[in-house]
XYZ file of C-alpha atoms in Angstrom:
365
model
C 187.087 124.017 -27.539
C 188.990 122.257 -24.804
C 188.725 123.793 -21.373
C 191.837 124.636 -19.418
C 192.823 122.395 -16.496
C 193.045 125.185 -13.948
C 191.872 125.608 -10.372
C 190.675 128.917 -9.023
C 188.559 129.796 -6.018
C 187.160 132.972 -4.574
C 188.588 134.523 -1.459
C 185.107 134.723 0.065
C 181.921 132.698 -0.392
C 178.340 133.579 0.517
C 176.917 130.061 0.451
C 175.662 128.204 3.513
C 176.060 124.522 4.311
C 172.344 124.050 3.786
C 172.794 125.125 0.155
C 174.984 122.093 -0.535
C 172.387 119.549 0.685
C 169.663 118.713 -1.872
C 166.122 119.439 -0.722
C 165.181 115.817 -1.403
C 168.126 114.309 0.488
C 166.969 111.431 2.770
C 168.849 112.883 5.743
C 166.667 116.007 5.821
C 163.540 114.415 7.359
C 165.732 112.346 9.674
C 167.562 115.439 10.922
C 164.238 117.186 11.542
C 163.005 114.290 13.685
C 166.352 114.035 15.490
C 166.291 117.735 16.380
C 162.728 117.444 17.656
C 163.759 114.561 19.917
C 166.911 116.333 21.142
C 164.947 119.481 21.977
C 162.937 117.448 24.512
C 166.168 116.361 26.236
C 167.448 119.819 27.185
C 166.862 119.296 30.909
C 168.764 115.993 30.869
C 171.687 117.567 29.023
C 171.814 120.456 31.506
C 171.963 118.003 34.403
C 174.796 116.081 32.771
C 177.118 119.091 32.969
C 176.109 120.671 36.305
C 179.292 119.390 37.955
C 181.409 121.209 35.356
C 179.990 124.654 36.142
C 183.168 125.796 37.986
C 185.268 125.897 34.869
C 187.292 123.898 32.405
C 187.157 123.605 28.657
C 183.699 123.327 27.106
C 182.949 119.728 26.191
C 181.356 118.522 23.003
C 177.711 119.584 22.894
C 175.708 116.401 23.612
C 173.314 117.210 20.765
C 176.217 117.278 18.310
C 177.678 114.153 19.850
C 174.446 112.197 19.394
C 174.040 113.391 15.802
C 177.612 112.307 15.051
C 176.978 108.887 16.611
C 173.857 108.519 14.475
C 175.888 109.300 11.352
C 178.325 106.579 12.310
C 175.429 104.095 12.352
C 173.631 105.382 9.257
C 176.765 105.395 7.095
C 178.382 102.209 8.481
C 181.511 104.033 9.667
C 183.684 101.582 11.533
C 185.444 103.884 14.033
C 185.407 107.323 15.626
C 188.723 108.112 13.952
C 187.260 107.465 10.503
C 184.142 109.433 11.439
C 186.222 112.455 12.437
C 188.301 112.156 9.268
C 185.221 112.162 7.049
C 183.607 114.994 9.008
C 186.695 117.088 8.246
C 185.912 117.211 4.509
C 182.318 115.984 4.168
C 179.969 118.980 4.100
C 176.911 116.722 4.468
C 178.277 115.349 7.747
C 179.060 118.851 9.039
C 175.538 119.996 8.173
C 173.885 117.036 9.916
C 176.026 117.305 13.060
C 175.700 121.085 13.284
C 179.294 122.116 12.553
C 180.025 125.121 10.348
C 182.719 125.115 7.686
C 185.067 126.923 10.088
C 184.482 124.686 13.141
C 187.363 122.418 14.072
C 186.627 118.694 14.096
C 187.051 116.922 17.418
C 189.998 114.725 18.321
C 188.805 111.078 18.166
C 189.925 110.293 21.742
C 187.987 113.276 23.131
C 184.943 112.130 21.156
C 185.250 108.633 22.607
C 185.598 109.835 26.220
C 182.512 112.042 25.944
C 180.435 108.995 24.993
C 180.997 107.598 28.494
C 179.000 110.514 29.920
C 176.041 109.551 27.738
C 176.151 106.043 29.183
C 176.302 107.369 32.746
C 173.112 109.408 32.253
C 171.253 106.955 29.935
C 171.082 109.660 27.284
C 170.806 107.208 24.383
C 167.880 105.436 26.052
C 166.171 108.800 26.592
C 166.788 109.691 22.947
C 165.269 106.358 21.884
C 162.175 107.104 23.978
C 161.792 110.592 22.494
C 161.948 109.136 18.982
C 159.150 106.754 19.975
C 157.147 109.700 21.310
C 157.324 111.257 17.837
C 156.014 108.032 16.305
C 153.211 107.939 18.859
C 152.130 111.486 17.953
C 151.847 110.454 14.320
C 149.731 107.416 15.308
C 152.269 104.960 13.907
C 152.152 102.731 17.022
C 149.305 100.463 18.059
C 150.528 100.179 21.638
C 148.694 96.861 21.933
C 150.158 94.284 19.552
C 153.856 93.451 19.724
C 156.473 90.962 18.607
C 159.589 89.929 20.495
C 162.818 88.263 19.447
C 166.536 88.129 20.140
C 169.716 87.926 18.094
C 173.339 87.044 18.744
C 175.991 89.765 18.657
C 179.589 88.669 18.284
C 181.861 90.315 20.842
C 185.041 92.133 19.928
C 187.163 89.407 21.487
C 188.715 86.179 20.254
C 189.066 82.654 21.593
C 192.674 83.262 22.648
C 191.487 85.825 25.196
C 189.222 83.218 26.845
C 191.414 82.107 29.756
C 190.914 80.531 33.163
C 189.660 82.841 35.891
C 192.096 81.421 38.467
C 195.084 82.175 36.256
C 196.149 78.525 35.946
C 195.612 78.463 32.206
C 196.680 75.221 30.630
C 195.777 76.358 27.106
C 198.736 77.078 24.870
C 198.983 80.170 22.674
C 198.690 78.259 19.413
C 194.936 78.613 19.322
C 194.327 74.847 19.375
C 191.901 74.198 22.233
C 191.051 70.618 21.289
C 190.738 68.427 24.358
C 190.524 71.346 26.790
C 187.403 71.850 28.915
C 186.316 75.493 28.607
C 183.157 77.032 30.058
C 181.868 80.361 31.307
C 182.047 79.024 34.883
C 185.801 78.526 34.786
C 186.936 80.833 31.969
C 186.595 84.515 31.135
C 187.727 86.725 28.293
C 190.680 88.974 29.204
C 189.697 91.329 26.378
C 185.984 91.643 27.210
C 185.035 90.071 30.575
C 181.300 90.663 29.959
C 181.247 88.519 26.794
C 180.135 84.893 27.221
C 180.996 81.795 25.216
C 177.720 80.742 23.622
C 176.350 78.771 20.716
C 172.853 78.570 19.249
C 171.586 75.968 16.822
C 174.245 74.825 14.385
C 176.516 77.820 14.949
C 179.923 77.406 16.549
C 180.705 78.615 20.056
C 181.832 82.247 20.040
C 182.213 85.035 22.572
C 178.885 86.805 22.243
C 176.220 89.083 23.608
C 172.505 88.831 22.958
C 170.401 91.707 21.652
C 166.646 91.833 22.284
C 163.913 93.953 20.725
C 160.188 94.455 21.114
C 158.507 95.762 17.960
C 155.056 97.203 17.366
C 153.065 95.163 14.849
C 151.388 98.138 13.148
C 154.462 99.223 11.170
C 157.296 97.152 12.614
C 158.787 100.052 14.603
C 161.072 98.984 17.451
C 159.631 100.134 20.786
C 162.161 98.583 23.166
C 165.728 97.310 22.861
C 168.369 96.023 25.235
C 171.463 93.838 25.354
C 172.158 91.054 27.843
C 174.836 88.455 28.359
C 174.295 85.398 26.193
C 172.693 82.322 27.782
C 169.816 79.954 27.167
C 167.294 81.931 29.229
C 168.250 85.465 28.196
C 165.659 85.826 25.428
C 162.675 84.969 27.616
C 163.927 86.984 30.603
C 164.509 90.067 28.458
C 161.090 89.630 26.855
C 159.441 89.702 30.292
C 161.181 92.970 31.128
C 160.212 94.640 27.852
C 156.612 93.403 27.985
C 156.247 94.605 31.564
C 157.458 98.055 30.483
C 154.986 98.021 27.581
C 152.166 97.100 29.946
C 153.121 99.940 32.330
C 152.794 102.640 29.656
C 149.297 101.619 28.557
C 146.621 104.075 29.628
C 144.038 101.402 30.367
C 145.235 98.402 32.431
C 142.421 96.314 30.925
C 143.673 96.847 27.353
C 144.448 93.522 25.699
C 148.105 93.240 24.759
C 149.378 90.486 22.502
C 152.918 89.367 21.741
C 154.061 87.230 18.838
C 157.208 85.122 19.140
C 158.934 82.080 17.683
C 159.103 78.557 19.117
C 162.009 79.426 21.374
C 159.591 81.277 23.658
C 157.247 78.289 23.993
C 158.099 77.545 27.625
C 155.651 77.085 30.478
C 157.238 79.707 32.717
C 157.206 82.342 29.958
C 153.580 81.675 28.965
C 152.497 81.867 32.597
C 154.436 85.111 33.093
C 152.704 86.636 30.062
C 149.260 85.650 31.283
C 150.068 87.065 34.719
C 150.954 90.413 33.086
C 147.667 90.226 31.123
C 149.575 89.739 27.878
C 148.155 87.191 25.434
C 151.055 85.001 24.231
C 150.777 84.499 20.475
C 153.851 82.259 20.581
C 154.501 79.702 17.842
C 153.689 76.265 19.206
C 156.601 73.865 19.562
C 155.169 70.340 19.285
C 158.366 68.498 18.298
C 158.308 65.552 20.713
C 156.613 67.630 23.387
C 153.413 69.386 24.316
C 153.147 73.099 23.636
C 152.647 75.422 26.585
C 150.509 77.733 24.421
C 146.790 76.981 25.013
C 145.000 75.638 21.936
C 142.259 78.228 22.386
C 144.836 80.981 21.813
C 146.480 79.169 18.896
C 143.131 78.830 17.084
C 142.216 82.514 17.385
C 142.243 84.885 14.423
C 144.605 87.296 16.169
C 147.148 84.501 16.672
C 147.497 83.998 12.909
C 147.928 87.734 12.359
C 150.594 87.958 15.075
C 152.516 85.058 13.572
C 152.544 86.849 10.248
C 153.449 90.251 11.668
C 156.221 89.004 13.965
C 158.507 88.452 10.974
C 158.840 92.235 10.626
C 161.153 92.197 13.633
C 163.805 90.407 11.576
C 164.133 93.468 9.339
C 165.450 95.475 12.275
C 168.021 92.822 13.139
C 169.132 92.599 9.522
C 169.473 96.391 9.253
C 171.524 96.907 12.414
C 173.825 93.986 11.558
C 174.572 95.155 8.025
C 174.151 98.943 7.994
C 174.704 99.469 11.725
C 177.685 97.070 11.812
C 176.344 95.232 14.872
C 177.104 91.730 13.583
C 180.399 92.014 15.446
C 180.294 94.988 17.746
C 183.441 97.147 17.883
C 183.131 98.243 21.507
C 183.713 96.241 24.674
C 181.687 95.900 27.841
C 177.975 95.249 28.333
C 177.071 98.919 28.857
C 178.853 100.099 25.713
C 177.416 97.300 23.598
C 173.942 98.094 24.935
C 174.432 101.789 24.077
C 175.392 101.005 20.483
C 172.562 98.499 20.056
C 169.900 100.902 21.365
C 171.309 103.730 19.234
C 171.322 101.482 16.142
C 167.694 100.537 16.766
C 166.831 104.228 17.169
C 168.496 104.901 13.798
C 166.548 102.035 12.219
C 163.307 103.420 13.656
C 164.103 106.868 12.260
C 164.688 105.378 8.798
C 161.371 103.528 9.011
C 159.597 106.695 10.142
C 161.078 108.635 7.241
C 159.625 106.065 4.842
C 156.258 106.142 6.601
C 156.248 109.942 6.350
C 156.538 109.656 2.569
C 153.805 107.034 2.249
C 151.194 108.537 4.580
C 150.751 111.914 2.782
C 150.122 110.026 -0.478
C 147.354 107.972 1.147
C 145.562 110.973 2.651
C-alpha cells in the first residue's frame, strides 16, 4: 500500500539535541576533550570581559565561539556566513557549539568581530596548550624527541595588489608584470601588507606566509605551531623559538632532546644553536656540493635513523590543515589572524589524532 505524501508534526517535542547525535559519532570524544580544555580557561575568559562589567549587550560566550571556530575547521566551512547558515538548521552543529534548538544564531559580522578579542588575549594559543596538557596526561607525548618543519601558506591577496610602497607604481592594471622589477623591499600588498612575495624550489613567486610546527615523535602530535612572514631564514628561526620553548618545559634540564628535520635545516648557525640549547640535531645531511654541518658522529647514531623516519609524520599535519582545514590559501588577512587560524587548525588536527589514539589504546590494554 502506497503511503500518503503528507507532512505533520507535533506541537511539542520532548527530545533533546543529544538524542539526535549517534553515540558513536566521531565528534563526541572530540567535544569531551574540547570541553575539558575550555574548563581550564575559565580565568582567562573572565579576564577578557572585565572591562565590559558596566553594561552593554552580552557578547558571544568565548567557549561557544571557540567550538564554532573548531567546527569551521573540522568541516572545511569556507566562511563565517556559511557557518552561521549551517548552524541555523544543522542540529549536530548546534549540539557541538552548545546552542539549543530555540537559541538564535549569531549575525556573521558579530561573530567575526568577537574573534578579534580572542587574538588580543591569545585565547587560541591557550586552548592549544590545554589540548596538549590533555595529551600529556594520557602519556601520548615523549617530551624528548621532536621533528620540525615549515610549509608555505598562500595569502588572500593577488599580484595586482602588490604595488610600490612610495606610490609611484609603474605597473599597469593588466596584470602583465614582465620586465618590471618587484621585490619586498620596494613593493607591498595593498590587500594584505603582512604577506610577502616568496618562492621556494620550483614554485612560482606568490604572496605567502610560512607556517611552522614542532611535532612529538611518539605519535606525531603537534606540540607547537606558529606563522611567520615568508623568507629564506624563517624556518630555522622559528625552529629555534619552538625548540627553546620545548626545552623550557622539560622537568630535567639534563634530559636529552632530539629534533629531526630535512636538509633545509642543515646550516652551521642552526646546528650550533641546537647544540647550545642542548638539543641534538638529527638533521638530514646536505652533501650536494658542500660539507654538512651535522657531525658525522650524530649522523651515524641509531637515534638519528629513527628521527629521520619519524620526522615524516609532521607532513600529515600539514596535509590535513591544507585540505580539511582549508589553510592552503588562508581566507583571513594579517599575520595575527593567519597565525590564529593556523594554530587553531593544528589544535583541531591534534584533537582528531587524539580521538584515534583513544580508540586504539583501550584495545591494546
